[in-house]
Amino acid sequence: MLKRYLLAPGPTPVPPEALLAMAMPMIHHRAPDFIPILDSAREGLKWLYQTKNDVLILSCSGTGGMVASVTNFFNKDDKVLVINGGKFGERWLKIAKAYGLNPIELKVNWGYSVKPDDVADALKKDSAIKGVFIQATETSTAVNHDIEVIGKIVKNHDAIFVVDAISSLVAHDLKTDDWSVDIMVGGSQKGLMLPPGLAFVSVSEKAWKMAEISKLPHYYFNLKVERQKQSENQTNFTSPVTLIIGLNECIKILEKEGLQNVFDRHTRLANATRAAARALGLGLYAKENPSNAVTAIEAPEGVDGQKIYKVLRETYGVTCAGGQDAAKGKIFRIAHLGYADRFDIITAVSAIEMTLRKLGAPVELGKGVAACEELLF
Ligand SMILES: *Cc1c(COP(=O)(O)O)cnc(C)c1O
C-alpha cells in the first residue's frame, strides 16, 4: 500500500467537513433552498477578499476567471502592460493576444519580483495603457510581486489593476480595496481547499466603468449579467451547486480560524519549509519575495528535479510539483497552501530527505526535519 499525500500548488487537499457537505443529495439551483447558500458564499468571499465590491463566482477553472477579466473590460488593440515573471505571467500575455489586445510585456527574470519603479516608468512612458496585469504569487517560480506598492502606482493612472491571486489568496493578506486592486481573480482548488471548478472575480467601480465601453465579444462570461443575477443570489447559468456548498464550508473553517491566524499559519509553514531546504544545503529558486503558498526548491548538482518529483510521488506517495519550462528539471515545488498544517510539511521534508538519499545526493537524514521542528513546535 502507498498512502498518498497531496502537496501540490493546486489542487490541494479538501477538508473532511467540505467533502461531507458536498456529498449531500443534489438541490436545484433555482429553488429557494439554494438562495441562502449562494448568499452566504458571496458574503464569505467579500470577507476573504477584504472588499466591499462584488466578488463574482464563475464555474470554470482559474484561467476562465482570467479570460473574463480580459473580455469584459477591454477593447481590441487596447494597450495593456503585462508583468511576466513566469508561466502565469505568460498566460496573461497569451490571453491578451488571443483577444486582440496590444500587450506590452514587462519581462522579469524567473525567480525575481518586478521592480515597482519599472511599472511606474512603463505607465509614465505610455498614457494609453488601459490595464496592468500581474500575479500576486507567480506559482511557477514561487515568487510574490508587491501588489500593495504597485496598486498605489496604478491607482493614479487611468489603467485598471488586474491581479491573478489564484494561488495567493488565503496564503497572503491581500487587501483588495485598500490596495486599489480593480480586478482580483481567485480559484477554488488552491488556498480555498476545494476541488477545481470555481473562479472568483472581484470588480471595482473603476473597472465597471471600463466594462461600459468594452466591446470584446463574450457570452458565457458576461460579468455584467452575472453581477445582476448574483445580486439576486442566482447565477446566469446552472450554478455549480456542489462546489458552492463546499465553498461555504471552507469559508466557515477559515472564519473560525480568523484571517490573521490563517495568514500566520501560512507564513510559519513557508518559513519552516525554506529553513528545511537551507538545512539540507538546497537552494531556493525564489531569489526575493518568496511566496507563502508554495516553495520552489532547487535540485542539488547532478540530480534531475523531475526525478525528485517522480521518486517523491512513486516511492513515497508525496505529490508535489516539478518545474515548468525554464525551470524544468532544475526545481521541485512543495505547496503549503490551504488545508495544510505542520505535519504536512514535516512529512514532505522527510520524504525529500529520503528521496535525495535514494538518488545518491549527499544528505544528512533528519536535518531538514529538525529545522522544521525547531520552527513548528
Ligand atoms: C493555478 C493557477 C492558475 C489557474 O489555473 P487553472 O488551471 O486554470 O485553474 C492561474 N494563475 C496562477 C498563478 C495559478 O497558480
Tab-separated table of C-alpha atoms and ligand atoms in Angstrom:
chain	number	residue	atom	x	y	z
A	1	MET	CA	0.000	0.000	0.000
A	2	LEU	CA	1.132	3.523	-0.726
A	3	LYS	CA	-0.577	6.273	1.254
A	4	ARG	CA	-0.919	9.475	-0.751
A	5	TYR	CA	-0.092	12.987	0.370
A	6	LEU	CA	-1.052	15.922	-1.836
A	7	LEU	CA	1.325	18.879	-1.555
A	8	ALA	CA	0.996	20.423	-4.996
A	9	PRO	CA	0.158	24.095	-5.584
A	10	GLY	CA	-3.302	23.069	-6.714
A	11	PRO	CA	-5.358	21.050	-6.470
A	12	THR	CA	-4.882	20.952	-2.712
A	13	PRO	CA	-6.424	18.627	-0.096
A	14	VAL	CA	-10.098	19.174	0.762
A	15	PRO	CA	-11.092	19.157	4.454
A	16	PRO	CA	-13.477	16.349	5.506
A	17	GLU	CA	-16.194	18.847	6.524
A	18	ALA	CA	-16.300	20.140	2.956
A	19	LEU	CA	-16.174	16.654	1.437
A	20	LEU	CA	-19.127	15.573	3.566
A	21	ALA	CA	-21.161	18.689	2.790
A	22	MET	CA	-20.570	18.116	-0.919
A	23	ALA	CA	-21.764	14.508	-0.606
A	24	MET	CA	-25.322	15.571	0.277
A	25	PRO	CA	-28.131	14.983	-2.248
A	26	MET	CA	-28.314	17.482	-5.096
A	27	ILE	CA	-30.541	20.518	-4.745
A	28	HIS	CA	-31.907	22.723	-7.503
A	29	HIS	CA	-30.057	25.951	-8.228
A	30	ARG	CA	-33.280	27.963	-8.772
A	31	ALA	CA	-35.067	26.520	-5.736
A	32	PRO	CA	-35.348	28.613	-2.555
A	33	ASP	CA	-33.021	26.365	-0.561
A	34	PHE	CA	-30.082	27.435	-2.734
A	35	ILE	CA	-30.560	31.178	-2.182
A	36	PRO	CA	-29.121	31.415	1.365
A	37	ILE	CA	-26.241	29.151	0.298
A	38	LEU	CA	-25.153	31.434	-2.552
A	39	ASP	CA	-25.791	34.488	-0.383
A	40	SER	CA	-23.501	33.223	2.327
A	41	ALA	CA	-20.800	32.206	-0.188
A	42	ARG	CA	-20.859	35.714	-1.706
A	43	GLU	CA	-20.543	37.330	1.712
A	44	GLY	CA	-17.746	34.950	2.676
A	45	LEU	CA	-15.775	35.793	-0.448
A	46	LYS	CA	-16.077	39.523	0.239
A	47	TRP	CA	-14.689	38.866	3.709
A	48	LEU	CA	-11.778	36.877	2.323
A	49	TYR	CA	-11.085	39.431	-0.418
A	50	GLN	CA	-11.371	42.301	2.093
A	51	THR	CA	-13.603	44.164	-0.324
A	52	LYS	CA	-16.932	45.950	-0.444
A	53	ASN	CA	-17.229	45.221	-4.164
A	54	ASP	CA	-18.879	42.272	-5.829
A	55	VAL	CA	-16.905	39.052	-5.961
A	56	LEU	CA	-18.483	37.102	-8.798
A	57	ILE	CA	-18.454	33.321	-8.802
A	58	LEU	CA	-17.820	31.646	-12.155
A	59	SER	CA	-17.936	27.965	-12.917
A	60	CYS	CA	-14.632	27.278	-14.643
A	61	SER	CA	-11.024	26.765	-13.631
A	62	GLY	CA	-8.978	29.803	-12.611
A	63	THR	CA	-7.972	30.592	-16.175
A	64	GLY	CA	-11.637	31.182	-17.044
A	65	GLY	CA	-11.605	33.989	-14.467
A	66	MET	CA	-8.507	35.408	-16.165
A	67	VAL	CA	-10.229	35.290	-19.550
A	68	ALA	CA	-13.332	37.018	-18.149
A	69	SER	CA	-11.070	39.745	-16.745
A	70	VAL	CA	-9.880	40.495	-20.263
A	71	THR	CA	-13.035	40.086	-22.354
A	72	ASN	CA	-15.335	42.176	-20.141
A	73	PHE	CA	-13.223	45.307	-19.708
A	74	PHE	CA	-11.126	45.949	-22.802
A	75	ASN	CA	-11.313	46.610	-26.498
A	76	LYS	CA	-9.402	45.364	-29.495
A	77	ASP	CA	-5.955	46.971	-29.815
A	78	ASP	CA	-6.047	48.304	-26.225
A	79	LYS	CA	-2.556	48.677	-24.863
A	80	VAL	CA	-2.057	46.762	-21.619
A	81	LEU	CA	1.036	46.249	-19.506
A	82	VAL	CA	1.718	42.621	-18.622
A	83	ILE	CA	4.221	41.728	-15.917
A	84	ASN	CA	5.720	38.431	-16.992
A	85	GLY	CA	7.897	36.674	-14.429
A	86	GLY	CA	6.908	33.088	-15.169
A	87	LYS	CA	4.376	30.656	-16.615
A	88	PHE	CA	1.344	32.524	-15.346
A	89	GLY	CA	2.556	35.972	-16.374
A	90	GLU	CA	2.991	34.418	-19.781
A	91	ARG	CA	-0.627	33.253	-19.607
A	92	TRP	CA	-1.850	36.866	-19.231
A	93	LEU	CA	0.128	37.696	-22.371
A	94	LYS	CA	-1.378	34.826	-24.328
A	95	ILE	CA	-4.933	35.672	-23.264
A	96	ALA	CA	-4.453	39.353	-24.116
A	97	LYS	CA	-3.113	38.424	-27.552
A	98	ALA	CA	-5.882	35.876	-28.151
A	99	TYR	CA	-8.498	38.629	-27.785
A	100	GLY	CA	-6.686	41.157	-29.947
A	101	LEU	CA	-5.302	43.403	-27.214
A	102	ASN	CA	-1.902	45.003	-27.638
A	103	PRO	CA	0.126	43.803	-24.650
A	104	ILE	CA	3.377	45.490	-23.668
A	105	GLU	CA	5.489	42.908	-21.917
A	106	LEU	CA	7.455	43.818	-18.807
A	107	LYS	CA	9.714	40.821	-18.549
A	108	VAL	CA	11.055	39.801	-15.150
A	109	ASN	CA	13.775	37.204	-14.704
A	110	TRP	CA	12.417	33.956	-13.304
A	111	GLY	CA	12.976	33.859	-9.556
A	112	TYR	CA	12.601	37.622	-9.135
A	113	SER	CA	9.838	40.166	-8.452
A	114	VAL	CA	9.046	43.044	-10.741
A	115	LYS	CA	10.528	46.344	-9.572
A	116	PRO	CA	7.600	48.671	-8.860
A	117	ASP	CA	9.621	51.551	-10.368
A	118	ASP	CA	9.682	49.704	-13.673
A	119	VAL	CA	5.887	49.558	-13.620
A	120	ALA	CA	5.731	53.292	-12.828
A	121	ASP	CA	8.146	54.046	-15.674
A	122	ALA	CA	6.195	51.972	-18.178
A	123	LEU	CA	2.986	53.767	-17.231
A	124	LYS	CA	4.690	57.150	-17.435
A	125	LYS	CA	6.039	56.348	-20.882
A	126	ASP	CA	2.649	55.462	-22.313
A	127	SER	CA	-0.506	57.144	-21.097
A	128	ALA	CA	-2.608	54.966	-23.431
A	129	ILE	CA	-2.141	51.870	-21.240
A	130	LYS	CA	-5.591	50.670	-20.174
A	131	GLY	CA	-4.681	47.842	-17.821
A	132	VAL	CA	-1.852	46.384	-15.737
A	133	PHE	CA	-1.828	42.587	-15.409
A	134	ILE	CA	0.149	40.745	-12.763
A	135	GLN	CA	0.262	37.709	-10.444
A	136	ALA	CA	0.215	38.075	-6.657
A	137	THR	CA	2.119	34.792	-6.483
A	138	GLU	CA	3.792	33.597	-9.677
A	139	THR	CA	3.292	29.925	-8.875
A	140	SER	CA	5.869	28.681	-11.395
A	141	THR	CA	8.713	30.453	-9.570
A	142	ALA	CA	7.174	30.717	-6.057
A	143	VAL	CA	7.812	34.477	-6.088
A	144	ASN	CA	5.419	37.233	-4.982
A	145	HIS	CA	5.043	40.598	-6.673
A	146	ASP	CA	4.423	43.616	-4.463
A	147	ILE	CA	0.720	44.166	-5.044
A	148	GLU	CA	0.358	46.867	-2.380
A	149	VAL	CA	3.074	49.141	-3.791
A	150	ILE	CA	2.130	48.574	-7.440
A	151	GLY	CA	-1.530	49.168	-6.555
A	152	LYS	CA	-0.607	52.646	-5.329
A	153	ILE	CA	1.157	53.342	-8.638
A	154	VAL	CA	-1.665	52.139	-10.880
A	155	LYS	CA	-4.286	53.931	-8.789
A	156	ASN	CA	-3.110	57.317	-10.059
A	157	HIS	CA	-3.423	56.249	-13.660
A	158	ASP	CA	-6.417	55.569	-15.901
A	159	ALA	CA	-5.438	51.909	-16.188
A	160	ILE	CA	-7.123	49.229	-14.110
A	161	PHE	CA	-5.053	46.881	-11.955
A	162	VAL	CA	-5.800	43.218	-12.655
A	163	VAL	CA	-4.303	40.720	-10.229
A	164	ASP	CA	-4.206	36.955	-10.620
A	165	ALA	CA	-4.291	35.915	-6.966
A	166	ILE	CA	-5.386	32.363	-7.723
A	167	SER	CA	-2.558	30.754	-5.739
A	168	SER	CA	-2.020	33.660	-3.353
A	169	LEU	CA	-5.470	34.068	-1.819
A	170	VAL	CA	-5.676	32.615	1.692
A	171	ALA	CA	-1.868	32.265	1.882
A	172	HIS	CA	-1.349	36.026	1.807
A	173	ASP	CA	-3.025	39.087	3.220
A	174	LEU	CA	-4.405	40.709	0.064
A	175	LYS	CA	-6.345	43.894	0.741
A	176	THR	CA	-8.325	44.267	-2.465
A	177	ASP	CA	-9.853	47.666	-1.670
A	178	ASP	CA	-7.079	49.248	0.410
A	179	TRP	CA	-4.521	48.318	-2.231
A	180	SER	CA	-6.659	49.575	-5.128
A	181	VAL	CA	-6.898	46.257	-6.897
A	182	ASP	CA	-9.595	46.657	-9.563
A	183	ILE	CA	-9.963	43.025	-10.525
A	184	MET	CA	-8.713	40.156	-8.419
A	185	VAL	CA	-9.018	36.609	-9.704
A	186	GLY	CA	-9.182	33.613	-7.367
A	187	GLY	CA	-9.728	29.902	-7.851
A	188	SER	CA	-11.255	27.101	-5.819
A	189	GLN	CA	-8.508	24.465	-5.906
A	190	LYS	CA	-5.712	26.388	-4.190
A	191	GLY	CA	-5.943	28.157	-0.830
A	192	LEU	CA	-9.703	27.707	-0.677
A	193	MET	CA	-9.259	23.950	-0.212
A	194	LEU	CA	-11.922	22.954	-2.759
A	195	PRO	CA	-11.909	20.750	-5.822
A	196	PRO	CA	-11.147	22.543	-9.101
A	197	GLY	CA	-14.073	24.183	-10.884
A	198	LEU	CA	-14.704	27.673	-9.498
A	199	ALA	CA	-13.117	31.009	-10.318
A	200	PHE	CA	-13.783	34.237	-8.415
A	201	VAL	CA	-13.510	37.730	-9.848
A	202	SER	CA	-13.806	40.926	-7.806
A	203	VAL	CA	-14.631	44.071	-9.755
A	204	SER	CA	-14.135	47.691	-8.638
A	205	GLU	CA	-16.226	50.674	-9.705
A	206	LYS	CA	-13.305	51.878	-11.846
A	207	ALA	CA	-13.358	48.547	-13.666
A	208	TRP	CA	-17.169	48.552	-14.109
A	209	LYS	CA	-16.810	51.936	-15.834
A	210	MET	CA	-14.435	50.348	-18.319
A	211	ALA	CA	-16.906	47.495	-18.819
A	212	GLU	CA	-19.386	50.095	-20.086
A	213	ILE	CA	-17.220	50.818	-23.131
A	214	SER	CA	-15.828	47.314	-23.664
A	215	LYS	CA	-16.866	45.726	-26.928
A	216	LEU	CA	-14.892	42.487	-26.941
A	217	PRO	CA	-17.156	39.546	-27.704
A	218	HIS	CA	-18.190	37.348	-24.802
A	219	TYR	CA	-21.157	35.182	-23.998
A	220	TYR	CA	-20.611	32.643	-21.201
A	221	PHE	CA	-18.510	35.015	-19.091
A	222	ASN	CA	-20.769	38.056	-19.130
A	223	LEU	CA	-19.844	39.753	-15.866
A	224	LYS	CA	-22.480	42.482	-16.123
A	225	VAL	CA	-25.215	39.868	-16.335
A	226	GLU	CA	-23.559	37.800	-13.596
A	227	ARG	CA	-23.437	40.882	-11.355
A	228	GLN	CA	-27.166	41.410	-11.793
A	229	LYS	CA	-28.059	37.742	-11.309
A	230	GLN	CA	-25.726	37.185	-8.384
A	231	SER	CA	-27.127	40.225	-6.574
A	232	GLU	CA	-30.370	38.178	-6.606
A	233	ASN	CA	-28.482	35.075	-5.422
A	234	GLN	CA	-28.734	33.387	-8.766
A	235	THR	CA	-26.122	32.643	-11.396
A	236	ASN	CA	-26.737	33.239	-15.094
A	237	PHE	CA	-26.352	29.564	-15.979
A	238	THR	CA	-26.700	26.426	-13.850
A	239	SER	CA	-24.839	27.063	-10.604
A	240	PRO	CA	-22.006	24.779	-9.577
A	241	VAL	CA	-24.201	23.907	-6.601
A	242	THR	CA	-21.951	21.268	-5.060
A	243	LEU	CA	-18.830	23.414	-5.154
A	244	ILE	CA	-20.645	26.421	-3.705
A	245	ILE	CA	-21.874	24.265	-0.813
A	246	GLY	CA	-18.248	23.213	-0.288
A	247	LEU	CA	-17.120	26.825	-0.565
A	248	ASN	CA	-19.359	27.771	2.363
A	249	GLU	CA	-17.870	25.004	4.485
A	250	CYS	CA	-14.320	26.055	3.663
A	251	ILE	CA	-15.024	29.708	4.359
A	252	LYS	CA	-16.560	28.668	7.685
A	253	ILE	CA	-13.321	26.860	8.542
A	254	LEU	CA	-11.263	29.948	7.645
A	255	GLU	CA	-13.600	32.254	9.591
A	256	LYS	CA	-13.303	30.072	12.639
A	257	GLU	CA	-9.509	30.261	12.483
A	258	GLY	CA	-9.539	34.000	11.819
A	259	LEU	CA	-7.999	35.698	8.817
A	260	GLN	CA	-4.816	36.830	10.545
A	261	ASN	CA	-4.265	33.352	12.012
A	262	VAL	CA	-4.726	31.849	8.557
A	263	PHE	CA	-2.023	34.117	7.143
A	264	ASP	CA	0.261	33.489	10.131
A	265	ARG	CA	-0.077	29.730	9.670
A	266	HIS	CA	0.950	30.005	6.032
A	267	THR	CA	3.899	32.217	6.984
A	268	ARG	CA	5.009	29.695	9.599
A	269	LEU	CA	4.746	26.719	7.248
A	270	ALA	CA	6.556	28.551	4.451
A	271	ASN	CA	9.343	29.652	6.810
A	272	ALA	CA	9.772	26.093	8.049
A	273	THR	CA	9.895	24.711	4.501
A	274	ARG	CA	12.538	27.229	3.480
A	275	ALA	CA	14.532	26.545	6.649
A	276	ALA	CA	14.450	22.820	5.895
A	277	ALA	CA	15.747	23.395	2.360
A	278	ARG	CA	18.601	25.532	3.682
A	279	ALA	CA	19.437	22.976	6.369
A	280	LEU	CA	19.715	20.343	3.630
A	281	GLY	CA	22.023	22.611	1.638
A	282	LEU	CA	19.408	23.124	-1.087
A	283	GLY	CA	18.915	26.456	-2.829
A	284	LEU	CA	15.637	28.333	-3.108
A	285	TYR	CA	14.545	29.304	-6.594
A	286	ALA	CA	12.866	32.489	-5.345
A	287	LYS	CA	15.711	34.977	-5.022
A	288	GLU	CA	13.410	37.554	-3.422
A	289	ASN	CA	9.877	37.816	-2.016
A	290	PRO	CA	9.264	34.069	-1.646
A	291	SER	CA	5.596	33.114	-1.538
A	292	ASN	CA	3.901	31.636	1.488
A	293	ALA	CA	1.782	29.454	-0.789
A	294	VAL	CA	4.496	27.371	-2.396
A	295	THR	CA	8.265	26.864	-2.109
A	296	ALA	CA	10.415	26.118	-5.149
A	297	ILE	CA	13.481	24.138	-4.107
A	298	GLU	CA	16.486	23.755	-6.380
A	299	ALA	CA	17.636	20.226	-7.128
A	300	PRO	CA	21.209	19.598	-5.948
A	301	GLU	CA	24.057	19.470	-8.514
A	302	GLY	CA	23.793	16.436	-10.740
A	303	VAL	CA	20.250	15.480	-9.680
A	304	ASP	CA	17.324	15.984	-12.051
A	305	GLY	CA	14.486	17.889	-10.387
A	306	GLN	CA	11.930	15.894	-12.367
A	307	LYS	CA	13.448	12.714	-10.930
A	308	ILE	CA	12.996	14.071	-7.418
A	309	TYR	CA	9.366	14.790	-8.251
A	310	LYS	CA	8.962	11.264	-9.614
A	311	VAL	CA	10.569	9.426	-6.676
A	312	LEU	CA	8.670	11.575	-4.164
A	313	ARG	CA	5.452	10.575	-5.851
A	314	GLU	CA	6.059	6.994	-6.843
A	315	THR	CA	8.151	5.739	-3.949
A	316	TYR	CA	6.903	7.877	-1.068
A	317	GLY	CA	3.394	8.858	-2.159
A	318	VAL	CA	4.106	12.585	-1.883
A	319	THR	CA	2.730	14.550	-4.830
A	320	CYS	CA	4.407	17.918	-5.203
A	321	ALA	CA	5.078	19.711	-8.497
A	322	GLY	CA	8.066	19.817	-10.787
A	323	GLY	CA	9.460	22.835	-12.588
A	324	GLN	CA	7.963	24.291	-15.756
A	325	ASP	CA	9.710	25.485	-18.934
A	326	ALA	CA	12.915	27.319	-17.965
A	327	ALA	CA	12.825	25.726	-14.512
A	328	LYS	CA	12.055	22.185	-15.669
A	329	GLY	CA	14.490	19.673	-14.157
A	330	LYS	CA	16.030	22.396	-12.004
A	331	ILE	CA	13.440	22.597	-9.239
A	332	PHE	CA	10.594	20.888	-7.463
A	333	ARG	CA	7.810	22.748	-5.694
A	334	ILE	CA	6.165	21.990	-2.359
A	335	ALA	CA	2.906	23.740	-1.529
A	336	HIS	CA	1.877	24.706	1.986
A	337	LEU	CA	-1.451	26.032	0.909
A	338	GLY	CA	-4.973	25.769	2.248
A	339	TYR	CA	-5.683	22.687	4.336
A	340	ALA	CA	-2.047	22.412	5.398
A	341	ASP	CA	-0.523	22.066	8.830
A	342	ARG	CA	2.866	21.304	10.372
A	343	PHE	CA	2.853	17.559	9.793
A	344	ASP	CA	2.174	18.005	6.093
A	345	ILE	CA	5.421	19.919	5.831
A	346	ILE	CA	7.338	17.576	8.111
A	347	THR	CA	6.119	14.623	6.053
A	348	ALA	CA	7.169	16.310	2.821
A	349	VAL	CA	10.585	17.288	4.132
A	350	SER	CA	11.193	13.798	5.462
A	351	ALA	CA	10.252	12.354	2.058
A	352	ILE	CA	12.599	14.833	0.351
A	353	GLU	CA	15.468	13.681	2.550
A	354	MET	CA	14.822	10.016	1.732
A	355	THR	CA	14.395	10.805	-1.973
A	356	LEU	CA	17.724	12.638	-2.123
A	357	ARG	CA	19.427	9.765	-0.326
A	358	LYS	CA	17.882	7.311	-2.785
A	359	LEU	CA	19.103	9.403	-5.712
A	360	GLY	CA	22.634	9.407	-4.337
A	361	ALA	CA	22.779	13.054	-3.280
A	362	PRO	CA	24.716	13.782	-0.089
A	363	VAL	CA	22.146	14.373	2.627
A	364	GLU	CA	22.092	14.001	6.382
A	365	LEU	CA	18.780	12.316	7.182
A	366	GLY	CA	16.692	14.239	9.712
A	367	LYS	CA	18.465	17.556	9.270
A	368	GLY	CA	15.637	19.165	7.327
A	369	VAL	CA	13.003	17.695	9.616
A	370	ALA	CA	14.861	19.047	12.655
A	371	ALA	CA	14.972	22.512	11.102
A	372	CYS	CA	11.205	22.310	10.578
A	373	GLU	CA	10.511	21.123	14.095
A	374	GLU	CA	12.560	23.969	15.526
A	375	LEU	CA	10.133	26.386	13.905
A	376	LEU	CA	6.906	24.456	14.333
A	377	PHE	CA	6.733	23.035	17.831
B	1	LIG	C1	-3.284	27.610	-10.640
B	1	LIG	C2	-3.082	28.951	-11.188
B	1	LIG	C3	-3.903	29.469	-12.199
B	1	LIG	C4	-5.132	28.795	-12.726
B	1	LIG	O1	-5.009	27.656	-13.372
B	1	LIG	P1	-6.271	26.774	-13.741
B	1	LIG	O2	-5.614	25.501	-14.107
B	1	LIG	O3	-6.974	27.421	-14.852
B	1	LIG	O4	-7.132	26.691	-12.505
B	1	LIG	C5	-3.681	30.751	-12.629
B	1	LIG	N1	-2.722	31.504	-12.109
B	1	LIG	C6	-1.926	31.059	-11.127
B	1	LIG	C7	-0.906	31.976	-10.560
B	1	LIG	C8	-2.078	29.768	-10.635
B	1	LIG	O5	-1.296	29.333	-9.649
